[in-house]
PDB file of C-alpha atoms in Angstrom:
ATOM      1  CA  MET D  23    -128.255  -3.978 142.273  1.00  0.00           C
ATOM      2  CA  LYS D  24    -125.748  -3.362 139.649  1.00  0.00           C
ATOM      3  CA  ILE D  25    -123.797  -6.168 138.177  1.00  0.00           C
ATOM      4  CA  GLY D  26    -121.143  -5.817 135.726  1.00  0.00           C
ATOM      5  CA  ILE D  27    -119.790  -8.481 133.026  1.00  0.00           C
ATOM      6  CA  LEU D  28    -116.442  -7.987 131.535  1.00  0.00           C
ATOM      7  CA  ALA D  29    -117.263  -7.770 127.685  1.00  0.00           C
ATOM      8  CA  VAL D  30    -114.188  -8.157 125.706  1.00  0.00           C
ATOM      9  CA  GLN D  31    -114.334 -11.569 124.755  1.00  0.00           C
ATOM     10  CA  GLY D  32    -115.776 -14.916 125.807  1.00  0.00           C
ATOM     11  CA  GLY D  33    -118.861 -16.050 127.103  1.00  0.00           C
ATOM     12  CA  VAL D  34    -120.835 -12.667 128.100  1.00  0.00           C
ATOM     13  CA  ALA D  35    -124.390 -13.463 126.804  1.00  0.00           C
ATOM     14  CA  GLU D  36    -124.503 -16.928 129.044  1.00  0.00           C
ATOM     15  CA  HIS D  37    -123.892 -14.978 131.948  1.00  0.00           C
ATOM     16  CA  GLU D  38    -126.338 -12.180 130.982  1.00  0.00           C
ATOM     17  CA  ARG D  39    -128.744 -14.682 130.257  1.00  0.00           C
ATOM     18  CA  THR D  40    -128.249 -16.291 133.736  1.00  0.00           C
ATOM     19  CA  LEU D  41    -128.549 -13.005 135.756  1.00  0.00           C
ATOM     20  CA  ARG D  42    -131.729 -12.396 133.849  1.00  0.00           C
ATOM     21  CA  GLN D  43    -133.127 -15.802 135.066  1.00  0.00           C
ATOM     22  CA  VAL D  44    -132.199 -15.025 138.623  1.00  0.00           C
ATOM     23  CA  ALA D  45    -133.944 -11.537 138.065  1.00  0.00           C
ATOM     24  CA  GLU D  46    -137.151 -13.192 136.780  1.00  0.00           C
ATOM     25  CA  LYS D  47    -136.999 -15.592 139.692  1.00  0.00           C
ATOM     26  CA  TYR D  48    -137.058 -13.104 142.277  1.00  0.00           C
ATOM     27  CA  ARG D  49    -139.244 -10.421 140.231  1.00  0.00           C
ATOM     28  CA  ASP D  50    -142.264 -10.560 142.882  1.00  0.00           C
ATOM     29  CA  ASN D  51    -140.296 -10.910 145.780  1.00  0.00           C
ATOM     30  CA  SER D  52    -140.497  -8.083 147.870  1.00  0.00           C
ATOM     31  CA  ASP D  53    -137.800  -9.277 150.192  1.00  0.00           C
ATOM     32  CA  SER D  54    -135.255  -9.006 147.737  1.00  0.00           C
ATOM     33  CA  SER D  55    -133.321  -6.415 145.475  1.00  0.00           C
ATOM     34  CA  TRP D  56    -132.468  -9.355 143.007  1.00  0.00           C
ATOM     35  CA  GLY D  57    -135.713  -8.689 140.912  1.00  0.00           C
ATOM     36  CA  ASN D  58    -134.334  -5.485 139.771  1.00  0.00           C
ATOM     37  CA  LEU D  59    -131.114  -6.436 138.793  1.00  0.00           C
ATOM     38  CA  GLU D  60    -129.355  -3.992 136.490  1.00  0.00           C
ATOM     39  CA  ILE D  61    -126.715  -5.565 134.111  1.00  0.00           C
ATOM     40  CA  VAL D  62    -123.946  -3.555 132.669  1.00  0.00           C
ATOM     41  CA  LEU D  63    -121.784  -5.055 129.972  1.00  0.00           C
ATOM     42  CA  VAL D  64    -118.264  -3.731 130.821  1.00  0.00           C
ATOM     43  CA  ARG D  65    -115.825  -2.657 127.944  1.00  0.00           C
ATOM     44  CA  ARG D  66    -114.516   1.027 128.791  1.00  0.00           C
ATOM     45  CA  ALA D  67    -113.819   2.384 132.070  1.00  0.00           C
ATOM     46  CA  GLU D  68    -116.999   4.592 132.581  1.00  0.00           C
ATOM     47  CA  HIS D  69    -118.868   1.377 132.439  1.00  0.00           C
ATOM     48  CA  LEU D  70    -117.415   0.054 135.788  1.00  0.00           C
ATOM     49  CA  GLU D  71    -118.971   3.238 137.443  1.00  0.00           C
ATOM     50  CA  GLY D  72    -121.686   2.428 140.056  1.00  0.00           C
ATOM     51  CA  ILE D  73    -121.408  -1.401 139.994  1.00  0.00           C
ATOM     52  CA  ASN D  74    -121.802  -3.714 142.889  1.00  0.00           C
ATOM     53  CA  GLY D  75    -119.843  -6.513 141.499  1.00  0.00           C
ATOM     54  CA  LEU D  76    -118.004  -7.897 138.479  1.00  0.00           C
ATOM     55  CA  ILE D  77    -118.125 -11.252 136.505  1.00  0.00           C
ATOM     56  CA  LEU D  78    -115.327 -12.140 134.557  1.00  0.00           C
ATOM     57  CA  PRO D  79    -116.755 -14.745 131.955  1.00  0.00           C
ATOM     58  CA  GLY D  80    -114.900 -17.848 130.486  1.00  0.00           C
ATOM     59  CA  GLY D  81    -113.274 -17.403 126.906  1.00  0.00           C
ATOM     60  CA  GLU D  82    -109.694 -17.317 125.631  1.00  0.00           C
ATOM     61  CA  SER D  83    -107.516 -16.198 128.594  1.00  0.00           C
ATOM     62  CA  THR D  84    -104.504 -14.905 126.604  1.00  0.00           C
ATOM     63  CA  THR D  85    -106.653 -13.169 124.203  1.00  0.00           C
ATOM     64  CA  MET D  86    -108.752 -11.548 126.969  1.00  0.00           C
ATOM     65  CA  SER D  87    -105.534 -10.266 128.822  1.00  0.00           C
ATOM     66  CA  ARG D  88    -104.008  -8.863 125.332  1.00  0.00           C
ATOM     67  CA  LEU D  89    -107.360  -6.901 124.983  1.00  0.00           C
ATOM     68  CA  LEU D  90    -107.262  -5.642 128.405  1.00  0.00           C
ATOM     69  CA  THR D  91    -103.585  -4.597 127.870  1.00  0.00           C
ATOM     70  CA  LEU D  92    -104.058  -2.730 124.688  1.00  0.00           C
ATOM     71  CA  SER D  93    -106.979  -0.851 126.331  1.00  0.00           C
ATOM     72  CA  GLY D  94    -105.606  -0.204 129.508  1.00  0.00           C
ATOM     73  CA  MET D  95    -108.636  -1.945 131.182  1.00  0.00           C
ATOM     74  CA  ASP D  96    -106.133  -4.397 133.147  1.00  0.00           C
ATOM     75  CA  THR D  97    -104.839  -1.695 135.338  1.00  0.00           C
ATOM     76  CA  LEU D  98    -108.540  -0.069 135.961  1.00  0.00           C
ATOM     77  CA  LEU D  99    -109.522  -3.596 137.143  1.00  0.00           C
ATOM     78  CA  LYS D 100    -106.915  -4.229 139.497  1.00  0.00           C
ATOM     79  CA  GLU D 101    -107.603  -0.783 140.926  1.00  0.00           C
ATOM     80  CA  ALA D 102    -111.535  -1.674 141.503  1.00  0.00           C
ATOM     81  CA  LEU D 103    -110.712  -5.040 142.801  1.00  0.00           C
ATOM     82  CA  ASP D 104    -107.999  -3.596 145.117  1.00  0.00           C
ATOM     83  CA  ALA D 105    -110.699  -0.833 146.320  1.00  0.00           C
ATOM     84  CA  GLY D 106    -112.966  -3.848 147.073  1.00  0.00           C
ATOM     85  CA  LEU D 107    -115.101  -4.568 144.346  1.00  0.00           C
ATOM     86  CA  PRO D 108    -116.526  -8.180 144.616  1.00  0.00           C
ATOM     87  CA  ALA D 109    -115.874 -10.441 141.518  1.00  0.00           C
ATOM     88  CA  TYR D 110    -116.641 -13.777 139.999  1.00  0.00           C
ATOM     89  CA  GLY D 111    -114.472 -15.544 137.547  1.00  0.00           C
ATOM     90  CA  THR D 112    -115.308 -18.721 135.561  1.00  0.00           C
ATOM     91  CA  CYS D 113    -112.763 -20.681 133.657  1.00  0.00           C
ATOM     92  CA  ALA D 114    -110.754 -17.881 131.738  1.00  0.00           C
ATOM     93  CA  GLY D 115    -111.987 -15.427 134.481  1.00  0.00           C
ATOM     94  CA  MET D 116    -110.500 -17.618 136.949  1.00  0.00           C
ATOM     95  CA  ILE D 117    -107.264 -17.458 135.190  1.00  0.00           C
ATOM     96  CA  LEU D 118    -107.511 -13.709 135.195  1.00  0.00           C
ATOM     97  CA  LEU D 119    -108.056 -13.419 139.052  1.00  0.00           C
ATOM     98  CA  ALA D 120    -105.014 -15.636 140.023  1.00  0.00           C
ATOM     99  CA  SER D 121    -101.973 -14.628 141.208  1.00  0.00           C
ATOM    100  CA  ASN D 122     -99.791 -17.056 139.468  1.00  0.00           C
ATOM    101  CA  VAL D 123    -100.570 -18.877 136.005  1.00  0.00           C
ATOM    102  CA  LEU D 124     -99.097 -22.133 134.764  1.00  0.00           C
ATOM    103  CA  ASP D 125     -99.045 -23.090 131.102  1.00  0.00           C
ATOM    104  CA  THR D 126     -99.660 -19.754 129.805  1.00  0.00           C
ATOM    105  CA  ARG D 127     -98.099 -17.024 127.069  1.00  0.00           C
ATOM    106  CA  PRO D 128     -95.112 -15.313 128.723  1.00  0.00           C
ATOM    107  CA  ASP D 129     -96.715 -12.078 127.715  1.00  0.00           C
ATOM    108  CA  ALA D 130    -100.328 -13.059 129.379  1.00  0.00           C
ATOM    109  CA  ILE D 131    -101.107 -10.713 132.283  1.00  0.00           C
ATOM    110  CA  TRP D 132    -103.121 -11.583 135.319  1.00  0.00           C
ATOM    111  CA  LEU D 133    -105.094  -9.484 138.258  1.00  0.00           C
ATOM    112  CA  SER D 134    -103.644 -11.118 141.292  1.00  0.00           C
ATOM    113  CA  ALA D 135    -107.007 -10.942 143.131  1.00  0.00           C
ATOM    114  CA  LEU D 136    -107.035 -14.442 144.423  1.00  0.00           C
ATOM    115  CA  ASP D 137    -103.583 -16.111 145.948  1.00  0.00           C
ATOM    116  CA  ILE D 138    -104.131 -19.396 143.964  1.00  0.00           C
ATOM    117  CA  THR D 139    -101.676 -21.009 141.256  1.00  0.00           C
ATOM    118  CA  VAL D 140    -103.819 -22.208 138.400  1.00  0.00           C
ATOM    119  CA  ARG D 141    -102.876 -24.501 135.325  1.00  0.00           C
ATOM    120  CA  ARG D 142    -104.564 -23.632 131.983  1.00  0.00           C
ATOM    121  CA  ASN D 143    -106.457 -26.273 129.929  1.00  0.00           C
ATOM    122  CA  ALA D 144    -105.576 -28.671 132.750  1.00  0.00           C
ATOM    123  CA  PHE D 145    -108.594 -31.009 131.587  1.00  0.00           C
ATOM    124  CA  GLY D 146    -107.398 -31.123 128.140  1.00  0.00           C
ATOM    125  CA  ARG D 147    -109.044 -30.221 124.606  1.00  0.00           C
ATOM    126  CA  GLN D 148    -112.503 -29.333 123.831  1.00  0.00           C
ATOM    127  CA  ARG D 149    -113.364 -33.095 122.953  1.00  0.00           C
ATOM    128  CA  ASP D 150    -112.416 -33.599 126.762  1.00  0.00           C
ATOM    129  CA  SER D 151    -115.092 -31.587 128.194  1.00  0.00           C
ATOM    130  CA  PHE D 152    -117.392 -33.124 130.711  1.00  0.00           C
ATOM    131  CA  GLU D 153    -120.288 -32.736 133.231  1.00  0.00           C
ATOM    132  CA  ALA D 154    -120.481 -33.419 137.212  1.00  0.00           C
ATOM    133  CA  ASP D 155    -122.395 -32.901 139.933  1.00  0.00           C
ATOM    134  CA  LEU D 156    -120.295 -31.166 142.757  1.00  0.00           C
ATOM    135  CA  THR D 157    -120.564 -30.249 146.623  1.00  0.00           C
ATOM    136  CA  PHE D 158    -120.276 -26.774 146.847  1.00  0.00           C
ATOM    137  CA  THR D 159    -119.777 -25.273 150.190  1.00  0.00           C
ATOM    138  CA  GLY D 160    -122.372 -22.457 150.739  1.00  0.00           C
ATOM    139  CA  ILE D 161    -125.088 -23.995 148.507  1.00  0.00           C
ATOM    140  CA  ASP D 162    -127.313 -26.925 149.919  1.00  0.00           C
ATOM    141  CA  GLU D 163    -127.817 -28.677 146.689  1.00  0.00           C
ATOM    142  CA  PRO D 164    -125.199 -30.328 144.440  1.00  0.00           C
ATOM    143  CA  VAL D 165    -124.026 -27.832 141.556  1.00  0.00           C
ATOM    144  CA  HIS D 166    -124.196 -29.162 138.332  1.00  0.00           C
ATOM    145  CA  ALA D 167    -120.852 -28.319 136.464  1.00  0.00           C
ATOM    146  CA  THR D 168    -119.644 -28.078 132.895  1.00  0.00           C
ATOM    147  CA  PHE D 169    -116.052 -28.298 132.261  1.00  0.00           C
ATOM    148  CA  ILE D 170    -114.668 -27.028 128.905  1.00  0.00           C
ATOM    149  CA  ARG D 171    -110.871 -26.806 128.660  1.00  0.00           C
ATOM    150  CA  ALA D 172    -110.987 -25.960 132.255  1.00  0.00           C
ATOM    151  CA  PRO D 173    -108.129 -24.816 134.625  1.00  0.00           C
ATOM    152  CA  ILE D 174    -107.606 -26.467 137.785  1.00  0.00           C
ATOM    153  CA  VAL D 175    -106.330 -24.642 140.853  1.00  0.00           C
ATOM    154  CA  GLU D 176    -102.828 -26.463 141.863  1.00  0.00           C
ATOM    155  CA  ASP D 177    -102.102 -24.415 144.959  1.00  0.00           C
ATOM    156  CA  VAL D 178    -103.670 -22.191 147.646  1.00  0.00           C
ATOM    157  CA  SER D 179    -102.669 -20.011 150.331  1.00  0.00           C
ATOM    158  CA  ASP D 180    -104.260 -20.024 153.632  1.00  0.00           C
ATOM    159  CA  LYS D 181    -106.262 -16.787 152.884  1.00  0.00           C
ATOM    160  CA  VAL D 182    -108.246 -18.893 150.149  1.00  0.00           C
ATOM    161  CA  GLU D 183    -111.156 -21.210 151.101  1.00  0.00           C
ATOM    162  CA  VAL D 184    -111.746 -24.037 149.100  1.00  0.00           C
ATOM    163  CA  LEU D 185    -115.466 -24.382 148.145  1.00  0.00           C
ATOM    164  CA  CYS D 186    -115.304 -27.476 145.783  1.00  0.00           C
ATOM    165  CA  ARG D 187    -113.430 -30.108 144.059  1.00  0.00           C
ATOM    166  CA  GLU D 188    -114.057 -32.378 141.038  1.00  0.00           C
ATOM    167  CA  PRO D 189    -114.714 -36.058 141.103  1.00  0.00           C
ATOM    168  CA  GLU D 190    -110.950 -36.740 141.269  1.00  0.00           C
ATOM    169  CA  GLY D 191    -110.368 -34.296 144.064  1.00  0.00           C
ATOM    170  CA  ARG D 192    -108.875 -31.392 142.329  1.00  0.00           C
ATOM    171  CA  ILE D 193    -109.833 -28.019 143.787  1.00  0.00           C
ATOM    172  CA  VAL D 194    -112.275 -26.424 141.011  1.00  0.00           C
ATOM    173  CA  GLY D 195    -113.890 -23.836 143.247  1.00  0.00           C
ATOM    174  CA  VAL D 196    -112.602 -20.921 145.623  1.00  0.00           C
ATOM    175  CA  ARG D 197    -113.218 -17.730 147.575  1.00  0.00           C
ATOM    176  CA  GLN D 198    -111.107 -15.262 149.168  1.00  0.00           C
ATOM    177  CA  GLY D 199    -112.742 -12.707 150.763  1.00  0.00           C
ATOM    178  CA  ARG D 200    -115.139 -10.727 148.121  1.00  0.00           C
ATOM    179  CA  VAL D 201    -113.713 -12.691 145.038  1.00  0.00           C
ATOM    180  CA  LEU D 202    -115.131 -15.881 143.603  1.00  0.00           C
ATOM    181  CA  ALA D 203    -113.880 -18.248 141.110  1.00  0.00           C
ATOM    182  CA  THR D 204    -114.952 -21.600 139.504  1.00  0.00           C
ATOM    183  CA  SER D 205    -113.030 -23.690 136.760  1.00  0.00           C
ATOM    184  CA  PHE D 206    -116.396 -24.669 135.657  1.00  0.00           C
ATOM    185  CA  HIS D 207    -119.409 -22.929 133.614  1.00  0.00           C
ATOM    186  CA  PRO D 208    -122.400 -22.720 136.004  1.00  0.00           C
ATOM    187  CA  GLU D 209    -123.654 -20.358 133.173  1.00  0.00           C
ATOM    188  CA  VAL D 210    -124.198 -23.097 130.558  1.00  0.00           C
ATOM    189  CA  SER D 211    -125.561 -25.410 132.786  1.00  0.00           C
ATOM    190  CA  GLY D 212    -129.050 -23.896 133.088  1.00  0.00           C
ATOM    191  CA  ILE D 213    -128.631 -23.393 137.095  1.00  0.00           C
ATOM    192  CA  THR D 214    -128.703 -20.094 138.738  1.00  0.00           C
ATOM    193  CA  ASP D 215    -127.377 -21.400 142.154  1.00  0.00           C
ATOM    194  CA  VAL D 216    -123.587 -20.039 142.012  1.00  0.00           C
ATOM    195  CA  HIS D 217    -124.610 -16.650 140.555  1.00  0.00           C
ATOM    196  CA  GLU D 218    -126.906 -16.249 143.436  1.00  0.00           C
ATOM    197  CA  TYR D 219    -124.154 -17.320 145.673  1.00  0.00           C
ATOM    198  CA  PHE D 220    -122.099 -14.385 144.101  1.00  0.00           C
ATOM    199  CA  LEU D 221    -125.178 -11.988 144.460  1.00  0.00           C
ATOM    200  CA  SER D 222    -125.379 -12.705 148.145  1.00  0.00           C
ATOM    201  CA  MET D 223    -121.475 -12.147 148.435  1.00  0.00           C
ATOM    202  CA  CYS D 224    -122.118  -8.474 146.696  1.00  0.00           C
ATOM    203  CA  GLU D 225    -125.329  -7.922 148.748  1.00  0.00           C
ATOM    204  CA  ASP D 226    -123.163  -8.624 152.039  1.00  0.00           C
ATOM    205  CA  ALA D 227    -120.073  -6.582 150.713  1.00  0.00           C
ATOM    206  CA  ASN D 228    -122.524  -3.501 150.188  1.00  0.00           C
ATOM    207  CA  PHE D 229    -119.725  -2.068 147.738  1.00  0.00           C
ATOM    208  CA  THR D 230    -120.366   0.347 145.206  1.00  0.00           C
ATOM    209  CA  TYR D 231    -117.190   1.288 142.922  1.00  0.00           C
ATOM    210  CA  THR D 232    -116.666   4.875 141.910  1.00  0.00           C
ATOM    211  CA  ALA D 233    -113.499   5.804 140.307  1.00  0.00           C
TER     212      ALA D 233
END
C-alpha cells in the first residue's frame, strides 16, 4: 500500500512517524499488507501517481490553501478526490476538505470533498489546547484526541456520517464515503487507531490514482 502525505506545510513528520509505527506493528503479520507501507511526501503532481490514499495534515489552513493555489496543486487534488482517491484530513486538513468554511480569509480555497461546514479555530488559541478520550464509531477502544486550535463541524448533510463528538457534544470526526476528517490530532497522541481506520478505508476502496 502506498500512502501520500500532503507536504506543503504543517504536521507532516508526525503523520509519517505514525504510519511508520503502523508498518512496524504489522511487519511480521503475513495476513496484512500494512507491514510494507510505502510513504510518499506529496509536493508536486508526480508525487500523486500510484498512491492509494492521501493524508492532509494539520497546520495553517490559509497558508496551505495559498501554497496549493500558487503551485496549481489545488486543482490536481480536486481532480484526484473527484476520481475517488481516499483521503484523511486532520485539523487544517479537515478545513481543506470541507465544502464551506467559516471565519477564514476571503481568498482561502477548499476542496469540497466533504459536505460539511466547519469553523476555523473554534476552540480558541494555542493556550486553549486540550486532550480528551472520545468514542469513535468503528474503533473499539476510546480514541485519545489532542485538540490544538481546532475547527469544529457546525453542519453536515445527510451524506455525511458523524463518527465522534467532543465532551460538549460538538462534532469533531466525520466520514463521507472515501473521505475521513477529524478536528483533532491523533498523530501527536501516540496512537495509531485512527490511521489504521483510514488504512482500512483505503484497502476497501482498492483505488490507485493515475493521472
